[in-house]
Amino acid sequence: AALSSYFERFPLRASMKKEEARMKLKDRFSQRDFAIFLDKSDVFVLQEDSIYLDGRTVTPGPKDLELAEKILRLLRQNLLMPEDPRKLTEASVDRERYQEVMAYLKDKGEILIIDEIVFLRSAIERAKKVVIDEISRNGKIDIKTAREHLESTRKYVVPLLEYFDREKITKRDGDARILYQ
């Protein structure tokens, strides 16, 4: 019932955060008991910290698809120095719809938000390949070299490198990054 109510309110979202679902329940479960409950259920699909309803599909309407395409087009203009999609007229006119479309694109895996910067997933993959290739050639990569190879600025490169550190692709070694081993 908690998930159904949530998906009625947010029809473009594919999942709900586990902790948010636990807190919506009338009867409070401990985190441990809730995890056991979810694990034993065949109705829910668990992925990281999110709950999906088995068989639920998200179908955006034409206006949502149009806004999604505008956002993606804006992000494609400069992959590793992306414009902030909040600058789109629709973002200021209808904030809730904008947030829903962003959640939809994130759930679909088309965008990734790192330190409040919205990147296309494909741009992140491209940056990862460039960083790995440079480290493979030279043993490390520093911010200056990453900026040059990624044709970007420090504003975007530092969050990307920190993201790669969190994802255990790279690890910080002084002022540089090396491959995570």
PDB file of C-alpha atoms in Angstrom:
ATOM      1  CA  ALA A   1       0.000   0.000   0.000  1.00  0.00           C
ATOM      2  CA  ALA A   2       2.860   2.393   0.819  1.00  0.00           C
ATOM      3  CA  LEU A   3       4.473   1.704  -2.556  1.00  0.00           C
ATOM      4  CA  SER A   4       1.193   2.000  -4.443  1.00  0.00           C
ATOM      5  CA  SER A   5       0.495   5.362  -2.830  1.00  0.00           C
ATOM      6  CA  TYR A   6       4.030   6.515  -3.597  1.00  0.00           C
ATOM      7  CA  PHE A   7       3.804   5.487  -7.269  1.00  0.00           C
ATOM      8  CA  GLU A   8       0.428   7.221  -7.623  1.00  0.00           C
ATOM      9  CA  ARG A   9       2.055  10.432  -6.442  1.00  0.00           C
ATOM     10  CA  PHE A  10       5.258   9.894  -8.459  1.00  0.00           C
ATOM     11  CA  PRO A  11       4.223   7.939 -11.572  1.00  0.00           C
ATOM     12  CA  LEU A  12       7.575   8.332 -13.367  1.00  0.00           C
ATOM     13  CA  ARG A  13       9.607   6.763 -10.587  1.00  0.00           C
ATOM     14  CA  ALA A  14      10.533   3.146 -10.939  1.00  0.00           C
ATOM     15  CA  SER A  15      11.505   2.611  -7.306  1.00  0.00           C
ATOM     16  CA  MET A  16      11.241   3.884  -3.755  1.00  0.00           C
ATOM     17  CA  LYS A  17      14.094   4.138  -1.271  1.00  0.00           C
ATOM     18  CA  LYS A  18      13.967   1.299   1.254  1.00  0.00           C
ATOM     19  CA  GLU A  19      14.262   3.569   4.264  1.00  0.00           C
ATOM     20  CA  GLU A  20      11.520   5.866   2.990  1.00  0.00           C
ATOM     21  CA  ALA A  21       9.225   2.854   2.535  1.00  0.00           C
ATOM     22  CA  ARG A  22      10.023   1.560   6.031  1.00  0.00           C
ATOM     23  CA  MET A  23       9.195   4.952   7.563  1.00  0.00           C
ATOM     24  CA  LYS A  24       5.829   5.128   5.708  1.00  0.00           C
ATOM     25  CA  LEU A  25       4.589   1.938   7.333  1.00  0.00           C
ATOM     26  CA  LYS A  26       2.030   2.253  10.088  1.00  0.00           C
ATOM     27  CA  ASP A  27       3.757  -0.489  12.088  1.00  0.00           C
ATOM     28  CA  ARG A  28       7.427   0.377  12.546  1.00  0.00           C
ATOM     29  CA  PHE A  29       9.885  -2.342  11.634  1.00  0.00           C
ATOM     30  CA  SER A  30      13.507  -2.236  12.708  1.00  0.00           C
ATOM     31  CA  GLN A  31      15.856  -1.893   9.753  1.00  0.00           C
ATOM     32  CA  ARG A  32      16.943  -5.495  10.273  1.00  0.00           C
ATOM     33  CA  ASP A  33      13.372  -6.870  10.392  1.00  0.00           C
ATOM     34  CA  PHE A  34      12.372  -4.788   7.374  1.00  0.00           C
ATOM     35  CA  ALA A  35      15.348  -6.129   5.414  1.00  0.00           C
ATOM     36  CA  ILE A  36      14.314  -9.705   6.308  1.00  0.00           C
ATOM     37  CA  PHE A  37      10.705  -8.977   5.301  1.00  0.00           C
ATOM     38  CA  LEU A  38      11.779  -7.561   1.931  1.00  0.00           C
ATOM     39  CA  ASP A  39      14.194 -10.423   1.327  1.00  0.00           C
ATOM     40  CA  LYS A  40      11.493 -13.039   1.906  1.00  0.00           C
ATOM     41  CA  SER A  41       8.923 -11.291  -0.306  1.00  0.00           C
ATOM     42  CA  ASP A  42       8.472 -12.272  -3.934  1.00  0.00           C
ATOM     43  CA  VAL A  43       6.579  -9.059  -4.751  1.00  0.00           C
ATOM     44  CA  PHE A  44       9.549  -6.728  -4.413  1.00  0.00           C
ATOM     45  CA  VAL A  45      12.772  -6.481  -6.362  1.00  0.00           C
ATOM     46  CA  LEU A  46      15.654  -5.035  -4.356  1.00  0.00           C
ATOM     47  CA  GLN A  47      18.497  -3.128  -5.912  1.00  0.00           C
ATOM     48  CA  GLU A  48      21.014  -1.362  -3.690  1.00  0.00           C
ATOM     49  CA  ASP A  49      18.923   0.904  -1.439  1.00  0.00           C
ATOM     50  CA  SER A  50      15.759   0.860  -3.577  1.00  0.00           C
ATOM     51  CA  ILE A  51      12.592  -1.237  -3.799  1.00  0.00           C
ATOM     52  CA  TYR A  52      10.950  -1.995  -7.138  1.00  0.00           C
ATOM     53  CA  LEU A  53       7.572  -3.654  -7.595  1.00  0.00           C
ATOM     54  CA  ASP A  54       7.974  -6.790  -9.673  1.00  0.00           C
ATOM     55  CA  GLY A  55       6.444  -6.217 -13.107  1.00  0.00           C
ATOM     56  CA  ARG A  56       5.844  -2.479 -12.677  1.00  0.00           C
ATOM     57  CA  THR A  57       6.679  -0.434 -15.755  1.00  0.00           C
ATOM     58  CA  VAL A  58       6.952   3.324 -16.073  1.00  0.00           C
ATOM     59  CA  THR A  59       5.361   4.933 -19.111  1.00  0.00           C
ATOM     60  CA  PRO A  60       5.919   8.668 -19.424  1.00  0.00           C
ATOM     61  CA  GLY A  61       3.432  10.796 -21.320  1.00  0.00           C
ATOM     62  CA  PRO A  62       4.257  12.897 -24.388  1.00  0.00           C
ATOM     63  CA  LYS A  63       5.000  16.075 -22.387  1.00  0.00           C
ATOM     64  CA  ASP A  64       7.338  14.163 -20.078  1.00  0.00           C
ATOM     65  CA  LEU A  65       9.120  12.580 -23.032  1.00  0.00           C
ATOM     66  CA  GLU A  66       9.482  15.994 -24.654  1.00  0.00           C
ATOM     67  CA  LEU A  67      11.021  17.456 -21.493  1.00  0.00           C
ATOM     68  CA  ALA A  68      13.297  14.416 -21.125  1.00  0.00           C
ATOM     69  CA  GLU A  69      14.556  14.923 -24.678  1.00  0.00           C
ATOM     70  CA  LYS A  70      15.170  18.637 -24.022  1.00  0.00           C
ATOM     71  CA  ILE A  71      17.227  17.745 -20.954  1.00  0.00           C
ATOM     72  CA  LEU A  72      19.229  15.112 -22.831  1.00  0.00           C
ATOM     73  CA  ARG A  73      19.792  17.466 -25.776  1.00  0.00           C
ATOM     74  CA  LEU A  74      21.089  20.160 -23.403  1.00  0.00           C
ATOM     75  CA  LEU A  75      23.459  17.678 -21.737  1.00  0.00           C
ATOM     76  CA  ARG A  76      24.742  16.413 -25.108  1.00  0.00           C
ATOM     77  CA  GLN A  77      25.876  19.916 -26.097  1.00  0.00           C
ATOM     78  CA  ASN A  78      28.964  19.670 -23.926  1.00  0.00           C
ATOM     79  CA  LEU A  79      29.371  16.229 -22.396  1.00  0.00           C
ATOM     80  CA  LEU A  80      31.964  16.976 -19.729  1.00  0.00           C
ATOM     81  CA  MET A  81      30.992  20.582 -19.008  1.00  0.00           C
ATOM     82  CA  PRO A  82      27.224  20.153 -19.024  1.00  0.00           C
ATOM     83  CA  GLU A  83      24.746  22.997 -18.693  1.00  0.00           C
ATOM     84  CA  ASP A  84      22.562  22.863 -15.606  1.00  0.00           C
ATOM     85  CA  PRO A  85      19.165  21.498 -16.741  1.00  0.00           C
ATOM     86  CA  ARG A  86      17.488  23.682 -14.095  1.00  0.00           C
ATOM     87  CA  LYS A  87      18.047  26.537 -16.564  1.00  0.00           C
ATOM     88  CA  LEU A  88      15.365  25.097 -18.837  1.00  0.00           C
ATOM     89  CA  THR A  89      12.116  27.077 -18.767  1.00  0.00           C
ATOM     90  CA  GLU A  90      10.154  23.973 -17.757  1.00  0.00           C
ATOM     91  CA  ALA A  91      12.356  23.541 -14.683  1.00  0.00           C
ATOM     92  CA  SER A  92      11.278  26.889 -13.295  1.00  0.00           C
ATOM     93  CA  VAL A  93       7.665  26.758 -14.510  1.00  0.00           C
ATOM     94  CA  ASP A  94       6.770  23.241 -13.324  1.00  0.00           C
ATOM     95  CA  ARG A  95       9.353  22.145 -10.761  1.00  0.00           C
ATOM     96  CA  GLU A  96       7.563  18.961  -9.744  1.00  0.00           C
ATOM     97  CA  ARG A  97       7.288  17.709 -13.339  1.00  0.00           C
ATOM     98  CA  TYR A  98      10.941  18.598 -13.916  1.00  0.00           C
ATOM     99  CA  GLN A  99      11.968  16.654 -10.788  1.00  0.00           C
ATOM    100  CA  GLU A 100       9.928  13.666 -11.912  1.00  0.00           C
ATOM    101  CA  VAL A 101      11.479  13.650 -15.382  1.00  0.00           C
ATOM    102  CA  MET A 102      14.946  13.898 -13.820  1.00  0.00           C
ATOM    103  CA  ALA A 103      14.115  10.949 -11.524  1.00  0.00           C
ATOM    104  CA  TYR A 104      12.857   9.019 -14.568  1.00  0.00           C
ATOM    105  CA  LEU A 105      16.077   9.685 -16.519  1.00  0.00           C
ATOM    106  CA  LYS A 106      18.157   8.709 -13.499  1.00  0.00           C
ATOM    107  CA  ASP A 107      16.154   5.483 -12.971  1.00  0.00           C
ATOM    108  CA  LYS A 108      16.596   4.639 -16.671  1.00  0.00           C
ATOM    109  CA  GLY A 109      20.349   5.080 -16.245  1.00  0.00           C
ATOM    110  CA  GLU A 110      20.596   7.894 -18.787  1.00  0.00           C
ATOM    111  CA  ILE A 111      21.896  10.488 -16.336  1.00  0.00           C
ATOM    112  CA  LEU A 112      24.001  10.477 -13.218  1.00  0.00           C
ATOM    113  CA  ILE A 113      24.084  13.296 -10.694  1.00  0.00           C
ATOM    114  CA  ILE A 114      27.460  13.860  -9.074  1.00  0.00           C
ATOM    115  CA  ASP A 115      27.778  16.657  -6.531  1.00  0.00           C
ATOM    116  CA  GLU A 116      24.652  18.291  -7.986  1.00  0.00           C
ATOM    117  CA  ILE A 117      26.129  18.226 -11.506  1.00  0.00           C
ATOM    118  CA  VAL A 118      24.032  16.330 -14.033  1.00  0.00           C
ATOM    119  CA  PHE A 119      26.033  14.211 -16.482  1.00  0.00           C
ATOM    120  CA  LEU A 120      24.931  11.857 -19.206  1.00  0.00           C
ATOM    121  CA  ARG A 121      25.852   8.304 -18.227  1.00  0.00           C
ATOM    122  CA  SER A 122      27.650   8.007 -21.570  1.00  0.00           C
ATOM    123  CA  ALA A 123      29.815  11.034 -20.676  1.00  0.00           C
ATOM    124  CA  ILE A 124      30.807   9.380 -17.395  1.00  0.00           C
ATOM    125  CA  GLU A 125      31.725   6.195 -19.255  1.00  0.00           C
ATOM    126  CA  ARG A 126      33.798   8.192 -21.747  1.00  0.00           C
ATOM    127  CA  ALA A 127      35.588  10.026 -18.920  1.00  0.00           C
ATOM    128  CA  LYS A 128      36.238   6.743 -17.112  1.00  0.00           C
ATOM    129  CA  LYS A 129      37.845   5.251 -20.222  1.00  0.00           C
ATOM    130  CA  VAL A 130      40.049   8.345 -20.717  1.00  0.00           C
ATOM    131  CA  VAL A 131      41.162   8.302 -17.068  1.00  0.00           C
ATOM    132  CA  ILE A 132      41.886   4.557 -17.067  1.00  0.00           C
ATOM    133  CA  ASP A 133      43.787   4.812 -20.365  1.00  0.00           C
ATOM    134  CA  GLU A 134      45.936   7.679 -19.056  1.00  0.00           C
ATOM    135  CA  ILE A 135      46.703   5.866 -15.799  1.00  0.00           C
ATOM    136  CA  SER A 136      47.537   2.701 -17.743  1.00  0.00           C
ATOM    137  CA  ARG A 137      50.018   4.653 -19.885  1.00  0.00           C
ATOM    138  CA  ASN A 138      51.611   6.817 -17.189  1.00  0.00           C
ATOM    139  CA  GLY A 139      50.817   5.119 -13.889  1.00  0.00           C
ATOM    140  CA  LYS A 140      48.759   8.053 -12.607  1.00  0.00           C
ATOM    141  CA  ILE A 141      46.673  11.061 -13.544  1.00  0.00           C
ATOM    142  CA  ASP A 142      46.501  14.432 -11.837  1.00  0.00           C
ATOM    143  CA  ILE A 143      43.769  17.051 -12.075  1.00  0.00           C
ATOM    144  CA  LYS A 144      45.638  19.162 -14.620  1.00  0.00           C
ATOM    145  CA  THR A 145      46.203  16.187 -16.932  1.00  0.00           C
ATOM    146  CA  ALA A 146      42.605  15.023 -16.468  1.00  0.00           C
ATOM    147  CA  ARG A 147      41.350  18.517 -17.380  1.00  0.00           C
ATOM    148  CA  GLU A 148      43.436  18.468 -20.561  1.00  0.00           C
ATOM    149  CA  HIS A 149      42.427  14.959 -21.645  1.00  0.00           C
ATOM    150  CA  LEU A 150      38.769  15.445 -20.773  1.00  0.00           C
ATOM    151  CA  GLU A 151      38.682  18.949 -22.273  1.00  0.00           C
ATOM    152  CA  SER A 152      36.888  20.191 -19.189  1.00  0.00           C
ATOM    153  CA  THR A 153      37.428  22.401 -16.174  1.00  0.00           C
ATOM    154  CA  ARG A 154      38.308  21.759 -12.564  1.00  0.00           C
ATOM    155  CA  LYS A 155      34.640  22.392 -11.597  1.00  0.00           C
ATOM    156  CA  TYR A 156      33.658  19.187 -13.440  1.00  0.00           C
ATOM    157  CA  VAL A 157      36.854  17.123 -13.304  1.00  0.00           C
ATOM    158  CA  VAL A 158      37.287  17.084  -9.520  1.00  0.00           C
ATOM    159  CA  PRO A 159      33.762  15.689  -8.854  1.00  0.00           C
ATOM    160  CA  LEU A 160      34.305  13.095 -11.614  1.00  0.00           C
ATOM    161  CA  LEU A 161      37.611  11.939 -10.119  1.00  0.00           C
ATOM    162  CA  GLU A 162      36.089  11.809  -6.633  1.00  0.00           C
ATOM    163  CA  TYR A 163      33.203   9.760  -8.049  1.00  0.00           C
ATOM    164  CA  PHE A 164      35.696   7.323  -9.622  1.00  0.00           C
ATOM    165  CA  ASP A 165      37.397   7.071  -6.210  1.00  0.00           C
ATOM    166  CA  ARG A 166      34.062   6.240  -4.512  1.00  0.00           C
ATOM    167  CA  GLU A 167      33.323   3.660  -7.216  1.00  0.00           C
ATOM    168  CA  LYS A 168      36.758   2.087  -6.613  1.00  0.00           C
ATOM    169  CA  ILE A 169      37.921   2.698 -10.154  1.00  0.00           C
ATOM    170  CA  THR A 170      40.704   4.982  -8.983  1.00  0.00           C
ATOM    171  CA  LYS A 171      42.162   5.952  -5.657  1.00  0.00           C
ATOM    172  CA  ARG A 172      43.822   9.115  -4.576  1.00  0.00           C
ATOM    173  CA  ASP A 173      47.586   9.036  -4.192  1.00  0.00           C
ATOM    174  CA  GLY A 174      48.771  12.468  -3.062  1.00  0.00           C
ATOM    175  CA  ASP A 175      47.743  14.942  -5.768  1.00  0.00           C
ATOM    176  CA  ALA A 176      47.140  12.219  -8.351  1.00  0.00           C
ATOM    177  CA  ARG A 177      44.918   9.209  -8.969  1.00  0.00           C
ATOM    178  CA  ILE A 178      46.067   5.653  -9.565  1.00  0.00           C
ATOM    179  CA  LEU A 179      44.018   2.615 -10.520  1.00  0.00           C
ATOM    180  CA  TYR A 180      42.254   0.971  -7.612  1.00  0.00           C
ATOM    181  CA  GLN A 181      43.755  -2.446  -6.976  1.00  0.00           C
TER     182      GLN A 181
END
